[in-house]
């Protein structure tokens, strides 16, 4: 069970859109529609922004959206805002009641 | 309002057992749709799922940690606990407790607690 692969960093200017990829395998991301995404500010607990590929929890802006193609899930943030600057982690169900996280992506808003 | 609060020693000696407790307030740990779990983040690294427990005591663990981990729940105290044995410097991390919905995603996390393994 290896960690999911995410780019170490992405950046964008205010108002732009960015996409963070999360690549797994046919035994986790590719097999289950159970990918979630978390926003993490240093010193705080991570916050769920997307679950089950593309569902948004109550209170999460519709600027956040998720998708999946084969073994890769993606998180898109549109209309970038300064407050979106954070670390983002993907997570997938990996069978046998286990979960696997990605290595994390640092989003910088220029 | 749901609150999760991690507690336990911030310093553990190598080869000893790390023990943490997560106190849950604002919701019952007996919820049928919830698992309660632990995740950690070593310094400068990503998140790692450790395992989870259902209120019945049923547990699920990361394959890489399974031999050293025990997660338990105390419904009377509204808390759940993590024990990680034979720790080494590689177990130094911020440890988070969290609530999991359907066992596949976490909708609420604690703030985390740093545990350092050092003599």
mmCIF file with all atom_site columns, N, CA, C and O in Angstrom, chain A residues 1 34 36 38 40 43-48 50-52 89 91-93 96-104, chain B residues 35 39 41 45-49 52 60-64 96 100 102-112:
data_model
loop_
_atom_site.group_PDB
_atom_site.id
_atom_site.type_symbol
_atom_site.label_atom_id
_atom_site.label_alt_id
_atom_site.label_comp_id
_atom_site.label_asym_id
_atom_site.label_entity_id
_atom_site.label_seq_id
_atom_site.pdbx_PDB_ins_code
_atom_site.Cartn_x
_atom_site.Cartn_y
_atom_site.Cartn_z
_atom_site.occupancy
_atom_site.B_iso_or_equiv
_atom_site.pdbx_formal_charge
_atom_site.auth_seq_id
_atom_site.auth_comp_id
_atom_site.auth_asym_id
_atom_site.auth_atom_id
_atom_site.pdbx_PDB_model_num
ATOM 1   N N  . UNK A 1 1   ? 0.850   -1.189 0.000  1.00 0.00 ? 1   UNK A N  1
ATOM 2   C CA . UNK A 1 1   ? 0.000   0.000  0.000  1.00 0.00 ? 1   UNK A CA 1
ATOM 3   C C  . UNK A 1 1   ? 0.887   1.240  0.000  1.00 0.00 ? 1   UNK A C  1
ATOM 4   O O  . UNK A 1 1   ? 1.389   1.660  1.049  1.00 0.00 ? 1   UNK A O  1
ATOM 5   N N  . UNK A 1 34  ? -14.144 6.577  -3.947 1.00 0.00 ? 34  UNK A N  1
ATOM 6   C CA . UNK A 1 34  ? -14.076 6.982  -2.540 1.00 0.00 ? 34  UNK A CA 1
ATOM 7   C C  . UNK A 1 34  ? -12.810 7.798  -2.298 1.00 0.00 ? 34  UNK A C  1
ATOM 8   O O  . UNK A 1 34  ? -11.998 7.488  -1.428 1.00 0.00 ? 34  UNK A O  1
ATOM 9   N N  . UNK A 1 36  ? -11.253 11.458 -1.274 1.00 0.00 ? 36  UNK A N  1
ATOM 10  C CA . UNK A 1 36  ? -11.575 12.682 -0.555 1.00 0.00 ? 36  UNK A CA 1
ATOM 11  C C  . UNK A 1 36  ? -10.380 13.622 -0.594 1.00 0.00 ? 36  UNK A C  1
ATOM 12  O O  . UNK A 1 36  ? -9.243  13.196 -0.842 1.00 0.00 ? 36  UNK A O  1
ATOM 13  N N  . UNK A 1 38  ? -8.556  17.152 1.392  1.00 0.00 ? 38  UNK A N  1
ATOM 14  C CA . UNK A 1 38  ? -8.486  17.924 2.619  1.00 0.00 ? 38  UNK A CA 1
ATOM 15  C C  . UNK A 1 38  ? -7.615  19.149 2.436  1.00 0.00 ? 38  UNK A C  1
ATOM 16  O O  . UNK A 1 38  ? -6.555  19.091 1.809  1.00 0.00 ? 38  UNK A O  1
ATOM 17  N N  . UNK A 1 40  ? -5.381  21.892 4.479  1.00 0.00 ? 40  UNK A N  1
ATOM 18  C CA . UNK A 1 40  ? -4.665  21.874 5.752  1.00 0.00 ? 40  UNK A CA 1
ATOM 19  C C  . UNK A 1 40  ? -3.813  23.113 5.915  1.00 0.00 ? 40  UNK A C  1
ATOM 20  O O  . UNK A 1 40  ? -2.884  23.356 5.142  1.00 0.00 ? 40  UNK A O  1
ATOM 21  N N  . UNK A 1 43  ? -0.660  23.962 11.806 1.00 0.00 ? 43  UNK A N  1
ATOM 22  C CA . UNK A 1 43  ? -1.102  24.194 13.177 1.00 0.00 ? 43  UNK A CA 1
ATOM 23  C C  . UNK A 1 43  ? -2.577  23.928 13.423 1.00 0.00 ? 43  UNK A C  1
ATOM 24  O O  . UNK A 1 43  ? -3.057  24.059 14.556 1.00 0.00 ? 43  UNK A O  1
ATOM 25  N N  . UNK A 1 44  ? -3.295  23.541 12.388 1.00 0.00 ? 44  UNK A N  1
ATOM 26  C CA . UNK A 1 44  ? -4.721  23.256 12.528 1.00 0.00 ? 44  UNK A CA 1
ATOM 27  C C  . UNK A 1 44  ? -5.023  21.847 12.021 1.00 0.00 ? 44  UNK A C  1
ATOM 28  O O  . UNK A 1 44  ? -4.205  21.224 11.342 1.00 0.00 ? 44  UNK A O  1
ATOM 29  N N  . UNK A 1 45  ? -6.197  21.359 12.363 1.00 0.00 ? 45  UNK A N  1
ATOM 30  C CA . UNK A 1 45  ? -6.608  20.075 11.836 1.00 0.00 ? 45  UNK A CA 1
ATOM 31  C C  . UNK A 1 45  ? -7.053  20.220 10.395 1.00 0.00 ? 45  UNK A C  1
ATOM 32  O O  . UNK A 1 45  ? -7.634  21.243 10.019 1.00 0.00 ? 45  UNK A O  1
ATOM 33  N N  . UNK A 1 46  ? -6.778  19.232 9.532  1.00 0.00 ? 46  UNK A N  1
ATOM 34  C CA . UNK A 1 46  ? -7.231  19.290 8.145  1.00 0.00 ? 46  UNK A CA 1
ATOM 35  C C  . UNK A 1 46  ? -8.747  19.434 8.055  1.00 0.00 ? 46  UNK A C  1
ATOM 36  O O  . UNK A 1 46  ? -9.476  19.020 8.952  1.00 0.00 ? 46  UNK A O  1
ATOM 37  N N  . UNK A 1 47  ? -9.192  20.008 6.949  1.00 0.00 ? 47  UNK A N  1
ATOM 38  C CA . UNK A 1 47  ? -10.614 20.257 6.717  1.00 0.00 ? 47  UNK A CA 1
ATOM 39  C C  . UNK A 1 47  ? -11.044 19.574 5.427  1.00 0.00 ? 47  UNK A C  1
ATOM 40  O O  . UNK A 1 47  ? -10.401 19.725 4.389  1.00 0.00 ? 47  UNK A O  1
ATOM 41  N N  . UNK A 1 48  ? -12.124 18.826 5.490  1.00 0.00 ? 48  UNK A N  1
ATOM 42  C CA . UNK A 1 48  ? -12.657 18.135 4.327  1.00 0.00 ? 48  UNK A CA 1
ATOM 43  C C  . UNK A 1 48  ? -13.243 19.138 3.343  1.00 0.00 ? 48  UNK A C  1
ATOM 44  O O  . UNK A 1 48  ? -14.085 19.953 3.717  1.00 0.00 ? 48  UNK A O  1
ATOM 45  N N  . UNK A 1 50  ? -13.747 17.917 -0.259 1.00 0.00 ? 50  UNK A N  1
ATOM 46  C CA . UNK A 1 50  ? -14.407 17.072 -1.263 1.00 0.00 ? 50  UNK A CA 1
ATOM 47  C C  . UNK A 1 50  ? -14.423 15.637 -0.734 1.00 0.00 ? 50  UNK A C  1
ATOM 48  O O  . UNK A 1 50  ? -13.432 15.175 -0.164 1.00 0.00 ? 50  UNK A O  1
ATOM 49  N N  . UNK A 1 51  ? -15.538 14.945 -0.927 1.00 0.00 ? 51  UNK A N  1
ATOM 50  C CA . UNK A 1 51  ? -15.582 13.526 -0.588 1.00 0.00 ? 51  UNK A CA 1
ATOM 51  C C  . UNK A 1 51  ? -16.277 12.754 -1.702 1.00 0.00 ? 51  UNK A C  1
ATOM 52  O O  . UNK A 1 51  ? -17.016 13.340 -2.504 1.00 0.00 ? 51  UNK A O  1
ATOM 53  N N  . UNK A 1 52  ? -16.010 11.463 -1.746 1.00 0.00 ? 52  UNK A N  1
ATOM 54  C CA . UNK A 1 52  ? -16.587 10.591 -2.774 1.00 0.00 ? 52  UNK A CA 1
ATOM 55  C C  . UNK A 1 52  ? -16.436 11.201 -4.161 1.00 0.00 ? 52  UNK A C  1
ATOM 56  O O  . UNK A 1 52  ? -17.405 11.349 -4.917 1.00 0.00 ? 52  UNK A O  1
ATOM 57  N N  . UNK A 1 89  ? -4.393  17.564 0.601  1.00 0.00 ? 89  UNK A N  1
ATOM 58  C CA . UNK A 1 89  ? -4.116  16.135 0.602  1.00 0.00 ? 89  UNK A CA 1
ATOM 59  C C  . UNK A 1 89  ? -5.296  15.367 0.016  1.00 0.00 ? 89  UNK A C  1
ATOM 60  O O  . UNK A 1 89  ? -6.453  15.659 0.345  1.00 0.00 ? 89  UNK A O  1
ATOM 61  N N  . UNK A 1 91  ? -7.030  11.456 -0.433 1.00 0.00 ? 91  UNK A N  1
ATOM 62  C CA . UNK A 1 91  ? -7.112  10.218 0.326  1.00 0.00 ? 91  UNK A CA 1
ATOM 63  C C  . UNK A 1 91  ? -8.038  9.274  -0.420 1.00 0.00 ? 91  UNK A C  1
ATOM 64  O O  . UNK A 1 91  ? -9.072  9.697  -0.938 1.00 0.00 ? 91  UNK A O  1
ATOM 65  N N  . UNK A 1 92  ? -7.682  8.020  -0.487 1.00 0.00 ? 92  UNK A N  1
ATOM 66  C CA . UNK A 1 92  ? -8.526  7.040  -1.160 1.00 0.00 ? 92  UNK A CA 1
ATOM 67  C C  . UNK A 1 92  ? -8.749  5.817  -0.293 1.00 0.00 ? 92  UNK A C  1
ATOM 68  O O  . UNK A 1 92  ? -7.864  5.386  0.455  1.00 0.00 ? 92  UNK A O  1
ATOM 69  N N  . UNK A 1 93  ? -9.943  5.249  -0.409 1.00 0.00 ? 93  UNK A N  1
ATOM 70  C CA . UNK A 1 93  ? -10.195 3.930  0.161  1.00 0.00 ? 93  UNK A CA 1
ATOM 71  C C  . UNK A 1 93  ? -9.360  2.945  -0.639 1.00 0.00 ? 93  UNK A C  1
ATOM 72  O O  . UNK A 1 93  ? -9.265  3.047  -1.863 1.00 0.00 ? 93  UNK A O  1
ATOM 73  N N  . UNK A 1 96  ? -10.275 -3.510 1.990  1.00 0.00 ? 96  UNK A N  1
ATOM 74  C CA . UNK A 1 96  ? -10.056 -4.149 3.298  1.00 0.00 ? 96  UNK A CA 1
ATOM 75  C C  . UNK A 1 96  ? -10.104 -3.153 4.439  1.00 0.00 ? 96  UNK A C  1
ATOM 76  O O  . UNK A 1 96  ? -9.354  -3.260 5.421  1.00 0.00 ? 96  UNK A O  1
ATOM 77  N N  . UNK A 1 97  ? -10.995 -2.179 4.304  1.00 0.00 ? 97  UNK A N  1
ATOM 78  C CA . UNK A 1 97  ? -11.189 -1.174 5.353  1.00 0.00 ? 97  UNK A CA 1
ATOM 79  C C  . UNK A 1 97  ? -9.927  -0.394 5.673  1.00 0.00 ? 97  UNK A C  1
ATOM 80  O O  . UNK A 1 97  ? -9.645  -0.092 6.844  1.00 0.00 ? 97  UNK A O  1
ATOM 81  N N  . UNK A 1 98  ? -9.146  -0.087 4.649  1.00 0.00 ? 98  UNK A N  1
ATOM 82  C CA . UNK A 1 98  ? -7.948  0.734  4.837  1.00 0.00 ? 98  UNK A CA 1
ATOM 83  C C  . UNK A 1 98  ? -8.014  1.981  3.958  1.00 0.00 ? 98  UNK A C  1
ATOM 84  O O  . UNK A 1 98  ? -8.731  2.024  2.955  1.00 0.00 ? 98  UNK A O  1
ATOM 85  N N  . UNK A 1 99  ? -7.272  2.991  4.353  1.00 0.00 ? 99  UNK A N  1
ATOM 86  C CA . UNK A 1 99  ? -7.201  4.247  3.621  1.00 0.00 ? 99  UNK A CA 1
ATOM 87  C C  . UNK A 1 99  ? -5.737  4.559  3.311  1.00 0.00 ? 99  UNK A C  1
ATOM 88  O O  . UNK A 1 99  ? -4.830  4.155  4.035  1.00 0.00 ? 99  UNK A O  1
ATOM 89  N N  . UNK A 1 100 ? -5.537  5.300  2.221  1.00 0.00 ? 100 UNK A N  1
ATOM 90  C CA . UNK A 1 100 ? -4.192  5.744  1.885  1.00 0.00 ? 100 UNK A CA 1
ATOM 91  C C  . UNK A 1 100 ? -4.254  7.212  1.487  1.00 0.00 ? 100 UNK A C  1
ATOM 92  O O  . UNK A 1 100 ? -5.162  7.637  0.766  1.00 0.00 ? 100 UNK A O  1
ATOM 93  N N  . UNK A 1 101 ? -3.299  7.994  1.986  1.00 0.00 ? 101 UNK A N  1
ATOM 94  C CA . UNK A 1 101 ? -3.235  9.424  1.695  1.00 0.00 ? 101 UNK A CA 1
ATOM 95  C C  . UNK A 1 101 ? -2.189  9.703  0.614  1.00 0.00 ? 101 UNK A C  1
ATOM 96  O O  . UNK A 1 101 ? -1.279  8.903  0.360  1.00 0.00 ? 101 UNK A O  1
ATOM 97  N N  . UNK A 1 102 ? -2.306  10.872 0.028  1.00 0.00 ? 102 UNK A N  1
ATOM 98  C CA . UNK A 1 102 ? -1.283  11.373 -0.860 1.00 0.00 ? 102 UNK A CA 1
ATOM 99  C C  . UNK A 1 102 ? -0.216  12.109 -0.064 1.00 0.00 ? 102 UNK A C  1
ATOM 100 O O  . UNK A 1 102 ? -0.387  12.378 1.126  1.00 0.00 ? 102 UNK A O  1
ATOM 101 N N  . UNK A 1 103 ? 0.871   12.459 -0.731 1.00 0.00 ? 103 UNK A N  1
ATOM 102 C CA . UNK A 1 103 ? 1.975   13.121 -0.063 1.00 0.00 ? 103 UNK A CA 1
ATOM 103 C C  . UNK A 1 103 ? 1.749   14.597 0.212  1.00 0.00 ? 103 UNK A C  1
ATOM 104 O O  . UNK A 1 103 ? 2.525   15.217 0.939  1.00 0.00 ? 103 UNK A O  1
ATOM 105 N N  . UNK A 1 104 ? 0.691   15.147 -0.369 1.00 0.00 ? 104 UNK A N  1
ATOM 106 C CA . UNK A 1 104 ? 0.358   16.542 -0.119 1.00 0.00 ? 104 UNK A CA 1
ATOM 107 C C  . UNK A 1 104 ? 0.878   17.479 -1.189 1.00 0.00 ? 104 UNK A C  1
ATOM 108 O O  . UNK A 1 104 ? 1.924   17.231 -1.806 1.00 0.00 ? 104 UNK A O  1
ATOM 109 N N  . UNK B 2 35  ? -16.885 6.029  12.212 1.00 0.00 ? 35  UNK B N  1
ATOM 110 C CA . UNK B 2 35  ? -15.706 5.388  12.757 1.00 0.00 ? 35  UNK B CA 1
ATOM 111 C C  . UNK B 2 35  ? -14.877 6.496  13.388 1.00 0.00 ? 35  UNK B C  1
ATOM 112 O O  . UNK B 2 35  ? -15.010 7.669  13.045 1.00 0.00 ? 35  UNK B O  1
ATOM 113 N N  . UNK B 2 39  ? -4.631  9.583  12.544 1.00 0.00 ? 39  UNK B N  1
ATOM 114 C CA . UNK B 2 39  ? -3.785  9.891  11.392 1.00 0.00 ? 39  UNK B CA 1
ATOM 115 C C  . UNK B 2 39  ? -2.562  10.614 11.944 1.00 0.00 ? 39  UNK B C  1
ATOM 116 O O  . UNK B 2 39  ? -2.666  11.339 12.931 1.00 0.00 ? 39  UNK B O  1
ATOM 117 N N  . UNK B 2 41  ? 1.305   12.829 10.982 1.00 0.00 ? 41  UNK B N  1
ATOM 118 C CA . UNK B 2 41  ? 2.079   13.569 9.994  1.00 0.00 ? 41  UNK B CA 1
ATOM 119 C C  . UNK B 2 41  ? 3.481   13.792 10.530 1.00 0.00 ? 41  UNK B C  1
ATOM 120 O O  . UNK B 2 41  ? 3.707   14.670 11.381 1.00 0.00 ? 41  UNK B O  1
ATOM 121 N N  . UNK B 2 45  ? 6.522   15.858 6.221  1.00 0.00 ? 45  UNK B N  1
ATOM 122 C CA . UNK B 2 45  ? 5.990   14.800 5.358  1.00 0.00 ? 45  UNK B CA 1
ATOM 123 C C  . UNK B 2 45  ? 4.468   14.873 5.274  1.00 0.00 ? 45  UNK B C  1
ATOM 124 O O  . UNK B 2 45  ? 3.837   15.749 5.866  1.00 0.00 ? 45  UNK B O  1
ATOM 125 N N  . UNK B 2 46  ? 3.895   13.943 4.533  1.00 0.00 ? 46  UNK B N  1
ATOM 126 C CA . UNK B 2 46  ? 2.457   13.921 4.346  1.00 0.00 ? 46  UNK B CA 1
ATOM 127 C C  . UNK B 2 46  ? 1.711   13.181 5.435  1.00 0.00 ? 46  UNK B C  1
ATOM 128 O O  . UNK B 2 46  ? 2.304   12.701 6.404  1.00 0.00 ? 46  UNK B O  1
ATOM 129 N N  . UNK B 2 47  ? 0.411   13.088 5.252  1.00 0.00 ? 47  UNK B N  1
ATOM 130 C CA . UNK B 2 47  ? -0.445  12.410 6.224  1.00 0.00 ? 47  UNK B CA 1
ATOM 131 C C  . UNK B 2 47  ? -0.374  10.894 6.040  1.00 0.00 ? 47  UNK B C  1
ATOM 132 O O  . UNK B 2 47  ? -0.217  10.391 4.926  1.00 0.00 ? 47  UNK B O  1
ATOM 133 N N  . UNK B 2 48  ? -0.500  10.185 7.141  1.00 0.00 ? 48  UNK B N  1
ATOM 134 C CA . UNK B 2 48  ? -0.506  8.722  7.114  1.00 0.00 ? 48  UNK B CA 1
ATOM 135 C C  . UNK B 2 48  ? -1.656  8.216  7.980  1.00 0.00 ? 48  UNK B C  1
ATOM 136 O O  . UNK B 2 48  ? -1.731  8.518  9.163  1.00 0.00 ? 48  UNK B O  1
ATOM 137 N N  . UNK B 2 49  ? -2.543  7.435  7.381  1.00 0.00 ? 49  UNK B N  1
ATOM 138 C CA . UNK B 2 49  ? -3.648  6.833  8.118  1.00 0.00 ? 49  UNK B CA 1
ATOM 139 C C  . UNK B 2 49  ? -3.105  5.713  8.994  1.00 0.00 ? 49  UNK B C  1
ATOM 140 O O  . UNK B 2 49  ? -2.358  4.855  8.533  1.00 0.00 ? 49  UNK B O  1
ATOM 141 N N  . UNK B 2 52  ? -8.609  2.828  12.584 1.00 0.00 ? 52  UNK B N  1
ATOM 142 C CA . UNK B 2 52  ? -9.873  3.345  13.089 1.00 0.00 ? 52  UNK B CA 1
ATOM 143 C C  . UNK B 2 52  ? -10.596 2.288  13.898 1.00 0.00 ? 52  UNK B C  1
ATOM 144 O O  . UNK B 2 52  ? -10.290 1.088  13.832 1.00 0.00 ? 52  UNK B O  1
ATOM 145 N N  . UNK B 2 60  ? -9.727  -1.425 12.444 1.00 0.00 ? 60  UNK B N  1
ATOM 146 C CA . UNK B 2 60  ? -9.045  -1.588 11.170 1.00 0.00 ? 60  UNK B CA 1
ATOM 147 C C  . UNK B 2 60  ? -7.728  -0.837 11.256 1.00 0.00 ? 60  UNK B C  1
ATOM 148 O O  . UNK B 2 60  ? -7.704  0.293  11.741 1.00 0.00 ? 60  UNK B O  1
ATOM 149 N N  . UNK B 2 61  ? -6.639  -1.452 10.775 1.00 0.00 ? 61  UNK B N  1
ATOM 150 C CA . UNK B 2 61  ? -5.327  -0.852 10.923 1.00 0.00 ? 61  UNK B CA 1
ATOM 151 C C  . UNK B 2 61  ? -4.582  -0.775 9.597  1.00 0.00 ? 61  UNK B C  1
ATOM 152 O O  . UNK B 2 61  ? -4.786  -1.592 8.688  1.00 0.00 ? 61  UNK B O  1
ATOM 153 N N  . UNK B 2 62  ? -3.673  0.198  9.518  1.00 0.00 ? 62  UNK B N  1
ATOM 154 C CA . UNK B 2 62  ? -2.770  0.275  8.381  1.00 0.00 ? 62  UNK B CA 1
ATOM 155 C C  . UNK B 2 62  ? -1.903  -0.983 8.346  1.00 0.00 ? 62  UNK B C  1
ATOM 156 O O  . UNK B 2 62  ? -1.341  -1.376 9.369  1.00 0.00 ? 62  UNK B O  1
ATOM 157 N N  . UNK B 2 63  ? -1.771  -1.602 7.176  1.00 0.00 ? 63  UNK B N  1
ATOM 158 C CA . UNK B 2 63  ? -0.939  -2.813 7.098  1.00 0.00 ? 63  UNK B CA 1
ATOM 159 C C  . UNK B 2 63  ? 0.484   -2.591 7.585  1.00 0.00 ? 63  UNK B C  1
ATOM 160 O O  . UNK B 2 63  ? 1.088   -3.493 8.179  1.00 0.00 ? 63  UNK B O  1
ATOM 161 N N  . UNK B 2 64  ? 1.022   -1.398 7.349  1.00 0.00 ? 64  UNK B N  1
ATOM 162 C CA . UNK B 2 64  ? 2.414   -1.133 7.725  1.00 0.00 ? 64  UNK B CA 1
ATOM 163 C C  . UNK B 2 64  ? 2.608   -0.945 9.224  1.00 0.00 ? 64  UNK B C  1
ATOM 164 O O  . UNK B 2 64  ? 3.724   -1.023 9.723  1.00 0.00 ? 64  UNK B O  1
ATOM 165 N N  . UNK B 2 96  ? -3.179  13.143 14.824 1.00 0.00 ? 96  UNK B N  1
ATOM 166 C CA . UNK B 2 96  ? -4.527  13.688 14.779 1.00 0.00 ? 96  UNK B CA 1
ATOM 167 C C  . UNK B 2 96  ? -5.546  12.593 15.066 1.00 0.00 ? 96  UNK B C  1
ATOM 168 O O  . UNK B 2 96  ? -5.405  11.466 14.566 1.00 0.00 ? 96  UNK B O  1
ATOM 169 N N  . UNK B 2 100 ? -14.625 9.515  11.116 1.00 0.00 ? 100 UNK B N  1
ATOM 170 C CA . UNK B 2 100 ? -14.751 9.046  9.750  1.00 0.00 ? 100 UNK B CA 1
ATOM 171 C C  . UNK B 2 100 ? -16.205 8.677  9.462  1.00 0.00 ? 100 UNK B C  1
ATOM 172 O O  . UNK B 2 100 ? -16.851 7.992  10.250 1.00 0.00 ? 100 UNK B O  1
ATOM 173 N N  . UNK B 2 102 ? -18.668 6.572  7.218  1.00 0.00 ? 102 UNK B N  1
ATOM 174 C CA . UNK B 2 102 ? -18.695 5.337  6.415  1.00 0.00 ? 102 UNK B CA 1
ATOM 175 C C  . UNK B 2 102 ? -17.311 4.712  6.273  1.00 0.00 ? 102 UNK B C  1
ATOM 176 O O  . UNK B 2 102 ? -17.093 3.871  5.417  1.00 0.00 ? 102 UNK B O  1
ATOM 177 N N  . UNK B 2 103 ? -16.369 5.169  7.085  1.00 0.00 ? 103 UNK B N  1
ATOM 178 C CA . UNK B 2 103 ? -15.040 4.594  7.041  1.00 0.00 ? 103 UNK B CA 1
ATOM 179 C C  . UNK B 2 103 ? -14.188 5.029  5.873  1.00 0.00 ? 103 UNK B C  1
ATOM 180 O O  . UNK B 2 103 ? -13.062 4.541  5.697  1.00 0.00 ? 103 UNK B O  1
ATOM 181 N N  . UNK B 2 104 ? -14.681 5.956  5.038  1.00 0.00 ? 104 UNK B N  1
ATOM 182 C CA . UNK B 2 104 ? -13.905 6.313  3.860  1.00 0.00 ? 104 UNK B CA 1
ATOM 183 C C  . UNK B 2 104 ? -13.440 7.755  3.816  1.00 0.00 ? 104 UNK B C  1
ATOM 184 O O  . UNK B 2 104 ? -12.540 8.081  3.039  1.00 0.00 ? 104 UNK B O  1
ATOM 185 N N  . UNK B 2 105 ? -14.021 8.624  4.595  1.00 0.00 ? 105 UNK B N  1
ATOM 186 C CA . UNK B 2 105 ? -13.532 9.999  4.640  1.00 0.00 ? 105 UNK B CA 1
ATOM 187 C C  . UNK B 2 105 ? -13.791 10.584 6.020  1.00 0.00 ? 105 UNK B C  1
ATOM 188 O O  . UNK B 2 105 ? -14.693 10.164 6.725  1.00 0.00 ? 105 UNK B O  1
ATOM 189 N N  . UNK B 2 106 ? -12.959 11.554 6.370  1.00 0.00 ? 106 UNK B N  1
ATOM 190 C CA . UNK B 2 106 ? -13.070 12.168 7.681  1.00 0.00 ? 106 UNK B CA 1
ATOM 191 C C  . UNK B 2 106 ? -13.702 13.537 7.565  1.00 0.00 ? 106 UNK B C  1
ATOM 192 O O  . UNK B 2 106 ? -13.221 14.384 6.814  1.00 0.00 ? 106 UNK B O  1
ATOM 193 N N  . UNK B 2 107 ? -14.771 13.756 8.304  1.00 0.00 ? 107 UNK B N  1
ATOM 194 C CA . UNK B 2 107 ? -15.452 15.038 8.212  1.00 0.00 ? 107 UNK B CA 1
ATOM 195 C C  . UNK B 2 107 ? -15.118 15.959 9.383  1.00 0.00 ? 107 UNK B C  1
ATOM 196 O O  . UNK B 2 107 ? -15.578 17.096 9.412  1.00 0.00 ? 107 UNK B O  1
ATOM 197 N N  . UNK B 2 108 ? -14.299 15.472 10.330 1.00 0.00 ? 108 UNK B N  1
ATOM 198 C CA . UNK B 2 108 ? -13.911 16.346 11.431 1.00 0.00 ? 108 UNK B CA 1
ATOM 199 C C  . UNK B 2 108 ? -12.631 15.832 12.054 1.00 0.00 ? 108 UNK B C  1
ATOM 200 O O  . UNK B 2 108 ? -12.513 14.631 12.314 1.00 0.00 ? 108 UNK B O  1
ATOM 201 N N  . UNK B 2 109 ? -11.695 16.754 12.284 1.00 0.00 ? 109 UNK B N  1
ATOM 202 C CA . UNK B 2 109 ? -10.389 16.406 12.840 1.00 0.00 ? 109 UNK B CA 1
ATOM 203 C C  . UNK B 2 109 ? -10.132 17.209 14.114 1.00 0.00 ? 109 UNK B C  1
ATOM 204 O O  . UNK B 2 109 ? -10.615 18.320 14.274 1.00 0.00 ? 109 UNK B O  1
ATOM 205 N N  . UNK B 2 110 ? -9.315  16.641 14.980 1.00 0.00 ? 110 UNK B N  1
ATOM 206 C CA . UNK B 2 110 ? -8.779  17.401 16.087 1.00 0.00 ? 110 UNK B CA 1
ATOM 207 C C  . UNK B 2 110 ? -7.650  18.302 15.596 1.00 0.00 ? 110 UNK B C  1
ATOM 208 O O  . UNK B 2 110 ? -7.280  18.251 14.418 1.00 0.00 ? 110 UNK B O  1
ATOM 209 N N  . UNK B 2 111 ? -7.108  19.095 16.496 1.00 0.00 ? 111 UNK B N  1
ATOM 210 C CA . UNK B 2 111 ? -6.041  20.017 16.117 1.00 0.00 ? 111 UNK B CA 1
ATOM 211 C C  . UNK B 2 111 ? -4.681  19.337 16.036 1.00 0.00 ? 111 UNK B C  1
ATOM 212 O O  . UNK B 2 111 ? -3.741  19.893 15.467 1.00 0.00 ? 111 UNK B O  1
ATOM 213 N N  . UNK B 2 112 ? -4.582  18.150 16.609 1.00 0.00 ? 112 UNK B N  1
ATOM 214 C CA . UNK B 2 112 ? -3.332  17.406 16.542 1.00 0.00 ? 112 UNK B CA 1
ATOM 215 C C  . UNK B 2 112 ? -2.445  17.651 17.747 1.00 0.00 ? 112 UNK B C  1
ATOM 216 O O  . UNK B 2 112 ? -2.521  18.701 18.397 1.00 0.00 ? 112 UNK B O  1
#
